[in-house]
CSV table of C-alpha atoms in Angstrom, one decimal:
chain,number,residue,atom,x,y,z
A,1,MET,CA,-116.9,109.4,-23.1
A,2,THR,CA,-120.1,110.3,-24.9
A,3,ALA,CA,-123.4,109.4,-23.2
A,4,PRO,CA,-126.5,108.2,-25.0
A,5,VAL,CA,-129.2,110.7,-25.8
A,6,PRO,CA,-131.6,111.0,-22.9
A,7,GLU,CA,-135.2,109.9,-23.5
A,8,PHE,CA,-137.7,112.6,-24.7
A,9,ARG,CA,-141.0,112.9,-26.6
A,10,LEU,CA,-140.9,114.3,-30.1
A,11,ALA,CA,-143.7,116.7,-31.1
A,12,ARG,CA,-144.2,117.7,-34.7
A,13,PRO,CA,-146.4,120.8,-35.0
A,14,SER,CA,-147.7,121.9,-38.4
A,15,SER,CA,-148.0,125.6,-37.6
A,16,ILE,CA,-146.1,128.3,-35.7
A,17,GLU,CA,-149.2,128.7,-33.4
A,18,GLU,CA,-149.2,125.0,-32.6
A,19,ALA,CA,-145.4,125.0,-31.9
A,20,ILE,CA,-145.8,128.0,-29.5
A,21,ALA,CA,-148.7,126.4,-27.7
A,22,LEU,CA,-146.6,123.2,-27.2
A,23,LYS,CA,-143.7,125.2,-25.8
A,24,ARG,CA,-146.0,127.0,-23.3
A,25,ALA,CA,-147.5,123.6,-22.3
A,26,HIS,CA,-144.2,122.0,-21.6
A,27,ALA,CA,-141.8,124.2,-19.5
A,28,ALA,CA,-138.8,121.9,-20.0
A,29,SER,CA,-139.3,121.5,-23.8
A,30,HIS,CA,-137.0,122.8,-26.5
A,31,PHE,CA,-137.6,123.9,-30.1
A,32,LEU,CA,-135.7,121.7,-32.6
A,33,ALA,CA,-134.6,123.0,-36.0
A,34,GLY,CA,-131.6,121.3,-37.6
A,35,GLY,CA,-130.3,119.9,-34.3
A,36,THR,CA,-126.6,120.1,-35.3
A,37,ASP,CA,-125.7,121.8,-32.0
A,38,MET,CA,-128.5,120.5,-29.8
A,39,LEU,CA,-127.7,116.8,-30.4
A,40,VAL,CA,-124.2,117.3,-29.1
A,41,ASN,CA,-125.5,119.1,-26.0
A,42,LEU,CA,-128.0,116.3,-25.4
A,43,ARG,CA,-125.2,113.7,-25.6
A,44,HIS,CA,-123.1,115.8,-23.2
A,45,GLY,CA,-125.9,116.0,-20.7
A,46,ILE,CA,-126.0,119.8,-21.0
A,47,SER,CA,-129.6,119.7,-22.1
A,48,ALA,CA,-132.3,117.2,-21.1
A,49,PRO,CA,-135.7,118.4,-22.4
A,50,ASP,CA,-138.8,116.2,-21.8
A,51,VAL,CA,-140.2,117.3,-25.2
A,52,LEU,CA,-138.5,118.3,-28.4
A,53,ILE,CA,-140.7,120.4,-30.7
A,54,ASP,CA,-139.6,119.6,-34.2
A,55,LEU,CA,-140.1,122.7,-36.4
A,56,SER,CA,-139.2,121.0,-39.7
A,57,GLY,CA,-142.9,120.4,-40.6
A,58,ILE,CA,-143.8,124.1,-40.6
A,59,THR,CA,-143.4,124.9,-44.3
A,60,GLY,CA,-143.8,128.6,-43.8
A,61,LEU,CA,-140.6,128.8,-41.9
A,62,ARG,CA,-138.5,127.7,-44.9
A,63,LYS,CA,-139.7,130.4,-47.3
A,64,MET,CA,-137.4,132.9,-49.0
A,65,GLU,CA,-139.1,135.8,-50.7
A,66,THR,CA,-137.7,138.8,-52.6
A,67,ARG,CA,-140.0,141.8,-52.2
A,68,GLU,CA,-139.9,145.5,-53.1
A,69,ASP,CA,-138.6,146.4,-49.7
A,70,GLY,CA,-136.0,143.7,-49.5
A,71,VAL,CA,-135.7,140.0,-48.8
A,72,THR,CA,-137.4,137.9,-46.2
A,73,ILE,CA,-135.7,134.7,-45.1
A,74,GLY,CA,-137.7,132.1,-43.0
A,75,ALA,CA,-135.9,131.0,-39.9
A,76,GLY,CA,-136.2,127.4,-41.1
A,77,THR,CA,-134.2,128.1,-44.2
A,78,THR,CA,-131.2,125.8,-44.2
A,79,ILE,CA,-127.7,127.2,-44.4
A,80,SER,CA,-127.2,125.2,-47.6
A,81,ASP,CA,-130.3,126.9,-49.1
A,82,LEU,CA,-128.8,130.3,-48.2
A,83,THR,CA,-125.4,129.6,-49.8
A,84,GLY,CA,-127.2,128.5,-53.1
A,85,ASP,CA,-129.4,131.6,-53.4
A,86,ALA,CA,-128.3,134.0,-56.3
A,87,THR,CA,-129.9,137.1,-54.7
A,88,ILE,CA,-128.0,136.5,-51.4
A,89,ALA,CA,-124.7,135.9,-53.2
A,90,GLY,CA,-125.2,138.9,-55.5
A,91,SER,CA,-126.5,141.6,-53.1
A,92,TYR,CA,-125.8,140.4,-49.6
A,93,ARG,CA,-122.2,139.1,-49.9
A,94,ALA,CA,-121.3,139.2,-46.2
A,95,LEU,CA,-124.3,136.9,-45.5
A,96,ALA,CA,-123.3,134.5,-48.3
A,97,GLN,CA,-119.7,134.4,-47.0
A,98,ALA,CA,-120.8,133.8,-43.4
A,99,ALA,CA,-123.1,131.0,-44.5
A,100,GLU,CA,-120.4,129.3,-46.5
A,101,ALA,CA,-118.0,129.5,-43.5
A,102,ILE,CA,-120.4,127.6,-41.2
A,103,ALA,CA,-119.1,124.1,-40.3
A,104,GLY,CA,-119.1,121.5,-43.1
A,105,PRO,CA,-121.4,120.6,-46.0
A,106,GLY,CA,-123.3,118.0,-43.9
A,107,HIS,CA,-124.0,120.5,-41.2
A,108,ARG,CA,-125.1,123.2,-43.6
A,109,VAL,CA,-127.7,120.9,-45.1
A,110,MET,CA,-129.3,120.4,-41.7
A,111,GLY,CA,-128.5,123.7,-39.9
A,112,THR,CA,-131.0,126.6,-40.1
A,113,VAL,CA,-130.8,130.4,-40.1
A,114,GLY,CA,-132.9,130.6,-36.9
A,115,GLY,CA,-130.8,127.9,-35.3
A,116,ASN,CA,-127.5,129.7,-36.1
A,117,LEU,CA,-128.9,133.0,-34.8
A,118,CYS,CA,-130.0,131.4,-31.5
A,119,LEU,CA,-126.9,129.3,-31.1
A,120,ASP,CA,-125.9,128.6,-27.5
A,121,THR,CA,-122.8,130.3,-26.2
A,122,ARG,CA,-119.6,128.2,-26.0
A,123,CYS,CA,-116.7,127.7,-23.6
A,124,ILE,CA,-114.0,125.1,-23.1
A,125,TYR,CA,-115.3,124.6,-19.6
A,126,TYR,CA,-118.9,124.1,-20.7
A,127,ASN,CA,-118.9,122.2,-24.0
A,128,GLN,CA,-117.5,119.0,-22.4
A,129,SER,CA,-118.9,115.6,-21.4
A,130,GLU,CA,-120.9,115.1,-18.2
A,131,TRP,CA,-118.1,113.2,-16.5
A,132,TRP,CA,-115.5,115.9,-17.4
A,133,ARG,CA,-117.7,118.7,-16.1
A,134,SER,CA,-118.7,116.9,-12.9
A,135,ALA,CA,-115.0,116.2,-12.1
A,136,ASN,CA,-114.5,120.0,-12.3
A,137,ALA,CA,-117.6,120.8,-10.2
A,138,TYR,CA,-119.3,122.2,-13.2
A,139,CYS,CA,-119.3,125.9,-14.0
A,140,LEU,CA,-121.4,129.0,-13.7
A,141,LYS,CA,-123.2,128.4,-17.0
A,142,HIS,CA,-124.5,125.0,-16.0
A,143,ARG,CA,-125.1,123.5,-12.5
A,144,GLY,CA,-122.1,125.3,-10.9
A,145,ASP,CA,-121.6,128.5,-9.0
A,146,THR,CA,-118.1,129.6,-10.3
A,147,CYS,CA,-117.0,130.8,-13.7
A,148,ARG,CA,-113.8,128.9,-14.5
A,149,VAL,CA,-112.8,131.7,-16.9
A,150,ALA,CA,-113.1,134.5,-14.3
A,151,PRO,CA,-113.5,132.8,-10.9
A,152,LYS,CA,-113.7,136.1,-9.0
A,153,GLY,CA,-116.5,137.5,-11.2
A,154,ALA,CA,-120.2,136.9,-11.1
A,155,ARG,CA,-120.9,136.7,-14.8
A,156,CYS,CA,-120.6,133.8,-17.3
A,157,HIS,CA,-118.2,134.7,-20.1
A,158,ALA,CA,-119.1,131.9,-22.6
A,159,ALA,CA,-118.8,133.3,-26.1
A,160,TYR,CA,-121.4,133.6,-28.8
A,161,THR,CA,-120.0,132.0,-32.0
A,162,GLY,CA,-122.8,132.2,-34.7
A,163,ASP,CA,-121.5,133.3,-38.1
A,164,LEU,CA,-124.7,134.8,-39.6
A,165,ALA,CA,-125.4,137.4,-36.9
A,166,PRO,CA,-122.6,139.8,-37.6
A,167,ALA,CA,-123.3,139.8,-41.3
A,168,LEU,CA,-127.0,140.4,-40.7
A,169,LEU,CA,-126.1,143.2,-38.2
A,170,VAL,CA,-124.1,145.2,-40.8
A,171,LEU,CA,-126.9,144.7,-43.3
A,172,ASN,CA,-129.3,146.3,-40.9
A,173,ALA,CA,-131.5,143.2,-40.6
A,174,GLU,CA,-134.6,142.8,-38.5
A,175,VAL,CA,-135.9,139.6,-37.0
A,176,GLU,CA,-139.6,138.5,-36.7
A,177,ILE,CA,-140.5,137.0,-33.3
A,178,ALA,CA,-143.8,135.1,-32.8
A,179,ASP,CA,-145.5,134.3,-29.5
A,180,ALA,CA,-149.0,133.6,-28.3
A,181,GLY,CA,-149.9,137.3,-28.9
A,182,GLY,CA,-148.9,137.4,-32.5
A,183,THR,CA,-145.7,138.5,-34.3
A,184,ARG,CA,-143.5,141.6,-34.2
A,185,ARG,CA,-140.3,142.8,-35.8
A,186,ILE,CA,-137.2,144.1,-33.9
A,187,PRO,CA,-133.7,145.1,-34.9
A,188,LEU,CA,-131.5,142.0,-34.8
A,189,SER,CA,-129.2,143.7,-32.2
A,190,GLU,CA,-132.1,143.6,-29.7
A,191,LEU,CA,-132.2,139.8,-29.8
A,192,TYR,CA,-129.0,139.6,-27.8
A,193,VAL,CA,-127.7,140.3,-24.3
A,194,GLU,CA,-124.1,140.4,-23.0
A,195,ASP,CA,-124.6,137.4,-20.7
A,196,GLY,CA,-123.1,134.0,-21.4
A,197,ARG,CA,-125.8,132.2,-19.5
A,198,ALA,CA,-128.8,134.0,-21.0
A,199,HIS,CA,-127.6,135.7,-24.2
A,200,LEU,CA,-131.0,135.7,-25.9
A,201,ALA,CA,-133.6,138.3,-25.1
A,202,LEU,CA,-136.4,135.8,-26.0
A,203,LYS,CA,-139.0,135.0,-23.4
A,204,ASP,CA,-140.3,131.6,-22.8
A,205,GLY,CA,-142.7,130.6,-25.7
A,206,GLN,CA,-141.2,133.1,-28.2
A,207,LEU,CA,-139.8,131.9,-31.5
A,208,VAL,CA,-137.7,133.6,-34.2
A,209,THR,CA,-139.6,133.0,-37.4
A,210,ALA,CA,-137.9,135.1,-40.0
A,211,VAL,CA,-135.2,137.6,-40.9
A,212,HIS,CA,-135.9,140.7,-43.0
A,213,LEU,CA,-133.1,142.3,-45.1
A,214,PRO,CA,-133.5,145.8,-46.6
A,215,LYS,CA,-133.1,146.2,-50.3
A,216,ALA,CA,-130.0,147.7,-52.0
A,217,PRO,CA,-127.5,147.3,-49.2
A,218,PRO,CA,-124.0,148.7,-49.4
A,219,PRO,CA,-121.2,146.3,-50.4
A,220,SER,CA,-120.3,144.0,-47.5
A,221,LEU,CA,-117.8,141.2,-46.5
A,222,TYR,CA,-117.4,138.6,-43.7
A,223,GLU,CA,-114.3,136.8,-42.6
A,224,LYS,CA,-113.4,134.7,-39.6
A,225,VAL,CA,-110.4,133.3,-37.8
A,226,ARG,CA,-110.7,129.7,-36.7
A,227,GLN,CA,-108.6,126.9,-35.4
A,228,ARG,CA,-108.9,124.9,-38.7
A,229,GLY,CA,-109.8,125.9,-42.2
A,230,SER,CA,-113.2,124.1,-42.0
A,231,ILE,CA,-115.7,123.0,-39.4
A,232,ASP,CA,-114.6,125.2,-36.6
A,233,TYR,CA,-116.5,128.0,-34.9
A,234,PRO,CA,-115.0,131.5,-35.1
A,235,LEU,CA,-112.3,132.5,-32.7
A,236,ALA,CA,-113.1,136.0,-34.0
A,237,GLY,CA,-115.5,136.8,-36.9
A,238,VAL,CA,-115.9,140.2,-38.5
A,239,ALA,CA,-118.4,141.6,-40.9
A,240,ALA,CA,-118.3,145.1,-42.5
A,241,ALA,CA,-120.5,147.1,-44.8
A,242,LEU,CA,-119.3,150.2,-46.5
A,243,SER,CA,-121.0,152.9,-48.6
A,244,GLN,CA,-118.7,155.4,-50.5
A,245,ALA,CA,-119.0,158.5,-52.6
A,246,ASP,CA,-116.1,160.3,-54.3
A,247,GLY,CA,-113.6,158.3,-52.4
A,248,ARG,CA,-115.0,159.1,-49.0
A,249,VAL,CA,-117.0,157.1,-46.5
A,250,GLY,CA,-120.8,157.5,-46.6
A,251,ALA,CA,-121.5,155.0,-43.8
A,252,LEU,CA,-119.4,152.2,-42.2
A,253,ARG,CA,-120.8,149.4,-40.1
A,254,ILE,CA,-118.7,146.7,-38.5
A,255,ALA,CA,-120.0,143.8,-36.4
A,256,LEU,CA,-118.2,141.0,-34.5
A,257,THR,CA,-118.8,137.5,-33.3
A,258,GLY,CA,-116.8,134.9,-31.3
A,259,THR,CA,-115.3,137.4,-28.8
A,260,ASN,CA,-118.2,138.4,-26.6
A,261,SER,CA,-121.2,136.7,-25.2
A,262,ARG,CA,-123.3,138.4,-27.9
A,263,PRO,CA,-122.6,139.5,-31.5
A,264,PHE,CA,-122.4,143.3,-31.6
A,265,LEU,CA,-122.1,146.3,-33.8
A,266,LEU,CA,-118.9,148.3,-33.2
A,267,ASP,CA,-119.6,151.7,-31.7
A,268,GLY,CA,-117.9,154.8,-33.0
A,269,THR,CA,-117.8,154.1,-36.8
A,270,GLU,CA,-119.8,157.2,-37.5
A,271,ARG,CA,-116.5,159.1,-37.0
A,272,PHE,CA,-115.4,157.9,-40.4
A,273,ALA,CA,-118.3,159.4,-42.3
A,274,GLY,CA,-117.0,161.9,-44.9
A,275,ARG,CA,-113.4,160.8,-44.5
A,276,ALA,CA,-111.1,159.0,-46.8
A,277,LEU,CA,-110.1,155.6,-45.5
A,278,ASP,CA,-106.4,156.1,-45.5
A,279,GLU,CA,-103.8,154.2,-43.5
A,280,GLN,CA,-104.4,156.3,-40.4
A,281,ALA,CA,-108.2,155.6,-40.6
A,282,LEU,CA,-107.5,151.9,-41.0
A,283,GLN,CA,-105.3,151.9,-37.9
A,284,GLU,CA,-108.1,153.7,-36.0
A,285,ILE,CA,-110.5,150.9,-37.0
A,286,ASP,CA,-108.0,148.3,-35.8
A,287,LYS,CA,-107.7,150.0,-32.4
A,288,LEU,CA,-111.4,150.6,-32.1
A,289,VAL,CA,-112.1,146.9,-32.5
A,290,GLN,CA,-109.4,145.8,-30.1
A,291,LYS,CA,-110.8,148.3,-27.5
A,292,GLN,CA,-114.4,147.0,-27.7
A,293,VAL,CA,-114.0,143.2,-28.0
A,294,GLN,CA,-113.9,141.3,-24.8
A,295,PRO,CA,-112.3,137.9,-25.5
A,296,MET,CA,-111.8,135.7,-22.5
A,297,ARG,CA,-110.2,132.3,-22.0
A,298,THR,CA,-113.2,130.5,-23.4
A,299,THR,CA,-111.3,128.7,-26.3
A,300,VAL,CA,-108.0,127.0,-26.8
A,301,ALA,CA,-106.7,130.2,-28.4
A,302,PRO,CA,-105.3,132.9,-26.2
A,303,ALA,CA,-107.7,135.8,-25.5
A,304,ASN,CA,-105.1,138.4,-26.6
A,305,TYR,CA,-104.6,136.6,-29.9
A,306,ARG,CA,-108.3,136.7,-30.6
A,307,ARG,CA,-108.3,140.5,-29.8
A,308,ILE,CA,-105.5,141.2,-32.2
A,309,ALA,CA,-106.9,139.0,-34.9
A,310,ALA,CA,-110.3,140.7,-34.7
A,311,GLY,CA,-108.7,144.1,-35.3
A,312,ALA,CA,-106.6,142.8,-38.1
A,313,VAL,CA,-109.5,141.1,-39.9
A,314,ALA,CA,-111.6,144.3,-39.5
A,315,ARG,CA,-108.8,146.3,-41.1
A,316,ARG,CA,-108.3,143.8,-43.9
A,317,ILE,CA,-112.0,143.5,-45.0
A,318,VAL,CA,-112.6,147.3,-44.8
A,319,SER,CA,-109.5,147.7,-47.0
A,320,ARG,CA,-111.0,145.2,-49.5
A,321,LEU,CA,-114.3,147.1,-49.5
A,322,LEU,CA,-112.5,150.2,-50.6
A,323,SER,CA,-112.3,148.8,-54.1
A,324,ALA,CA,-115.4,148.9,-56.3
A,325,ASP,CA,-116.1,145.1,-56.2
A,326,GLY,CA,-114.9,144.4,-52.7
A,327,ARG,CA,-112.3,141.8,-53.9
């Protein structure tokens, strides 16, 4: 049973400064971008803001600019805009593939880059209707005191499932964050924390306003495993970027989503620098991924399946990157 959307007041600021001021003035308010995920949470009673701050009227958030040092993508850029951009498709292939893999065409027209990066974590015990959650005494992530995935633990294991983050991580992206004191840039990895209840390092009143991509990135790819061939969030998503010289690895970056409470860069890939990526090296990559991912019983798919799938996908896309065109 789906409940009606609770009452709220809609604010439409025309600038980033005005949006941040509104957020600071209303403690229970939420920023609203595309709303494709938030609307469902509102209907499920997971979120009940008194004010929604609609960011769609801030034109500067939807700019995409190619500069000498790379590409800047406004956080309000839609996923559809991203998939249709020739520069992204040509030079940042993992990002283009991740964008194309998000939900369906109707979602991509509304969903935004910033919204996907700040996507709430998900769990089969959390993303349910109010009556379902209340019948199960809620959970640690929302109104309860026990994690249904790991009842003896003290941490929420809800999984982060955004597609864009791993692609941006392997491309060495930075995010721009604005607050009342101005703006600053940080590595994308610093935006996330391994905590299903509070996986974003943003403080109250802070807003992701842009993503910055360095120029001339190495070839990259993204692939995800999902329940169905469209619409679904990743059960395990993997991005990889690989630079090569004379058949040997210059640098290898691998990032994952869908398995942990945050997207993360795989540790230990520097060991492959200077090596040829033969079958033994590919097996090492598979094992490295399986060792570091932490899938739990947060989806309908078994955790061990997601672990094995993550390693297999990482191995497959790195193998594809070994060829000159990544195909």
